Short mmCIF file of C-alpha atoms and ligand atoms in Angstrom, two decimals:
data_model
loop_
_atom_site.label_atom_id
_atom_site.label_comp_id
_atom_site.label_asym_id
_atom_site.label_seq_id
_atom_site.Cartn_x
_atom_site.Cartn_y
_atom_site.Cartn_z
CA MET A 127 17.55 -15.10 -15.92
CA ASN A 128 14.57 -13.34 -14.24
CA ASN A 129 15.23 -9.54 -14.58
CA LYS A 130 11.83 -8.54 -13.33
CA LYS A 131 11.34 -5.77 -11.08
CA ARG A 132 9.72 -6.96 -7.81
CA ILE A 133 7.01 -4.59 -6.03
CA LEU A 134 5.13 -5.37 -2.87
CA VAL A 135 1.66 -4.22 -2.51
CA LEU A 136 1.11 -4.00 1.24
CA ASN A 137 -2.18 -3.67 2.85
CA GLY A 138 -3.02 -2.93 6.70
CA PRO A 139 -5.94 -3.37 8.69
CA ASN A 140 -9.51 -3.93 7.32
CA LEU A 141 -8.49 -3.85 3.76
CA ASN A 142 -9.07 -7.53 3.63
CA LEU A 143 -12.68 -6.61 3.46
CA LEU A 144 -12.36 -4.55 0.19
CA GLY A 145 -15.34 -5.00 -1.93
CA LYS A 146 -17.65 -5.64 1.31
CA ARG A 147 -16.33 -2.79 3.38
CA GLU A 148 -18.10 0.56 3.21
CA PRO A 149 -18.49 0.14 -0.65
CA GLY A 150 -19.55 4.06 -1.02
CA ILE A 151 -15.84 4.92 0.09
CA TYR A 152 -13.88 1.95 -0.80
CA GLY A 153 -15.74 0.62 -3.91
CA ASN A 154 -16.93 -2.91 -4.86
CA ASP A 155 -14.04 -4.50 -6.10
CA SER A 156 -12.04 -7.16 -4.00
CA MET A 157 -8.30 -6.75 -3.83
CA GLU A 158 -7.98 -10.13 -5.27
CA SER A 159 -9.75 -9.36 -8.58
CA PHE A 160 -7.92 -5.87 -8.94
CA LEU A 161 -4.64 -7.40 -8.26
CA ALA A 162 -5.12 -9.66 -11.60
CA HIS A 163 -5.84 -6.53 -13.24
CA LEU A 164 -2.62 -4.82 -11.78
CA ARG A 165 -0.42 -7.87 -12.94
CA GLU A 166 -1.87 -7.57 -16.39
CA SER A 167 -1.24 -3.85 -16.36
CA PHE A 168 2.58 -4.46 -15.30
CA PRO A 169 3.69 -7.71 -16.95
CA GLU A 170 7.32 -6.55 -16.52
CA VAL A 171 7.03 -6.54 -12.69
CA GLU A 172 6.49 -9.23 -10.09
CA VAL A 173 3.74 -7.65 -7.94
CA GLU A 174 3.65 -9.49 -4.82
CA TYR A 175 0.70 -8.86 -2.50
CA TYR A 176 0.47 -9.11 1.38
CA GLN A 177 -2.17 -8.00 3.83
CA SER A 178 -2.61 -8.02 7.72
CA ASN A 179 -4.49 -6.57 10.41
CA VAL A 180 -1.47 -6.81 12.67
CA GLU A 181 0.81 -3.67 12.88
CA GLY A 182 3.86 -6.07 13.71
CA GLU A 183 3.30 -8.15 10.92
CA LEU A 184 3.19 -5.39 8.42
CA ILE A 185 6.50 -4.27 9.92
CA ASN A 186 7.91 -7.76 9.69
CA LYS A 187 7.07 -7.87 5.98
CA LEU A 188 8.60 -4.39 5.35
CA HIS A 189 11.95 -5.82 7.04
CA GLU A 190 11.68 -8.98 4.85
CA VAL A 191 11.29 -7.20 1.30
CA GLY A 192 12.99 -4.06 2.40
CA PHE A 193 16.55 -4.92 1.34
CA THR A 194 15.61 -7.16 -1.87
CA TYR A 195 12.54 -5.55 -3.62
CA ASP A 196 12.47 -2.66 -6.02
CA GLY A 197 9.59 -0.89 -4.33
CA VAL A 198 6.62 -0.98 -2.03
CA ALA A 199 3.03 0.47 -2.38
CA LEU A 200 1.96 0.68 1.19
CA ASN A 201 -1.72 1.41 2.33
CA ALA A 202 -1.31 1.15 6.02
CA GLY A 203 -4.88 1.63 6.57
CA ALA A 204 -5.45 3.54 9.90
CA TYR A 205 -2.01 2.70 11.24
CA THR A 206 -1.29 5.42 8.66
CA HIS A 207 -2.47 7.85 11.57
CA THR A 208 -1.28 6.28 14.34
CA SER A 209 1.89 4.24 13.73
CA VAL A 210 5.46 5.59 14.56
CA ALA A 211 6.51 2.02 14.37
CA ILE A 212 5.72 1.66 10.79
CA HIS A 213 7.33 5.16 10.18
CA ASP A 214 10.58 3.79 11.71
CA ALA A 215 10.30 0.55 9.66
CA ILE A 216 9.98 2.50 6.42
CA LYS A 217 13.08 4.72 7.40
CA ALA A 218 15.04 1.32 8.31
CA ILE A 219 14.61 -0.30 4.98
CA GLU A 220 16.26 0.43 1.53
CA ALA A 221 13.34 -0.02 -0.77
CA PRO A 222 11.29 3.04 -1.64
CA VAL A 223 7.72 3.17 -0.25
CA VAL A 224 4.86 4.96 -1.69
CA GLU A 225 2.01 5.82 0.64
CA VAL A 226 -1.35 4.75 -0.82
CA HIS A 227 -4.91 5.53 0.10
CA ILE A 228 -7.84 4.57 -2.02
CA SER A 229 -10.00 7.46 -0.45
CA ASN A 230 -9.12 11.12 -0.49
CA VAL A 231 -8.18 11.29 3.21
CA TYR A 232 -8.79 14.93 3.40
CA GLN A 233 -12.21 15.05 2.27
CA ARG A 234 -12.72 12.85 5.51
CA GLU A 235 -12.63 13.23 9.24
CA THR A 236 -9.80 15.46 10.61
CA TYR A 237 -8.32 12.49 12.36
CA ARG A 238 -7.35 11.12 8.94
CA HIS A 239 -5.58 14.07 7.71
CA THR A 240 -2.39 13.23 9.82
CA SER A 241 -0.15 10.75 8.48
CA LEU A 242 2.70 9.67 10.76
CA ILE A 243 4.27 7.64 7.69
CA THR A 244 4.50 10.35 4.86
CA GLY A 245 7.91 11.83 6.10
CA ALA A 246 9.23 8.12 5.71
CA CYS A 247 7.74 7.81 2.15
CA VAL A 248 9.02 8.72 -1.11
CA GLY A 249 5.55 10.21 -2.01
CA VAL A 250 1.82 9.78 -1.20
CA ILE A 251 -0.96 8.80 -3.69
CA GLY A 252 -4.48 8.96 -2.59
CA GLY A 253 -8.15 9.49 -3.70
CA PHE A 254 -8.21 7.45 -7.01
CA GLY A 255 -9.85 4.40 -5.66
CA LEU A 256 -7.94 1.15 -6.34
CA ASN A 257 -6.31 2.93 -9.17
CA SER A 258 -4.21 4.69 -6.46
CA TYR A 259 -2.13 1.40 -6.19
CA LYS A 260 -1.61 1.53 -10.03
CA LEU A 261 -0.49 4.99 -9.93
CA ALA A 262 1.97 4.13 -7.05
CA ILE A 263 3.57 1.40 -8.88
CA GLU A 264 4.05 3.71 -11.92
CA ALA A 265 5.62 6.32 -9.55
CA LEU A 266 7.89 3.58 -8.23
CA LEU A 267 8.74 2.22 -11.70
CA ALA A 268 9.82 5.90 -12.73
CA LEU A 269 12.00 6.55 -9.80
C1 LIG B 97 -7.56 4.26 3.84
C2 LIG B 97 -7.68 5.66 4.50
C3 LIG B 97 -7.62 5.38 6.13
O1 LIG B 97 -7.90 6.45 6.86
C4 LIG B 97 -8.39 4.28 6.51
O2 LIG B 97 -8.21 4.16 7.81
C5 LIG B 97 -8.26 3.07 5.69
C6 LIG B 97 -8.06 3.20 4.43
C7 LIG B 97 -7.70 4.51 2.31
O3 LIG B 97 -7.06 3.72 1.59
O4 LIG B 97 -8.41 5.42 2.03
O5 LIG B 97 -8.36 1.92 6.40
O6 LIG B 97 -5.91 4.29 3.97
#
């Protein structure tokens, strides 16, 4: 029997371009190569990955995994700062969601200082580069 915990890493808009997009802020590594590292780091966890640039698709994914998975590490990208709908989707599901940011949003433009999703999440991790995802998974496993 497979007793592995299941955690979804869920990435929002423009995060498909990691490694190419503003490397001074987001680094040179692609999510694909980092995912391999994540899976090696947590052999006891099934780390699933999904990315979409479309708000509704992120919401559909939260609904899909939200009653069966053990947690979600969500980097909603710019939707973090705008989306009541993603906030509501996080509230609607049972799985704990950790808000993730690669950059330290508080060192950046003031419009990034407001998150509409933090209040629906169990916690927030940001500013540690791609390692923020690893810390989020550790936090989910420690709940
Ligand atoms: C981000 C920060 C957001 O402000 C931005 O829109 C992103 C990425 C981060 O991971 O640092 O797309 O969530």
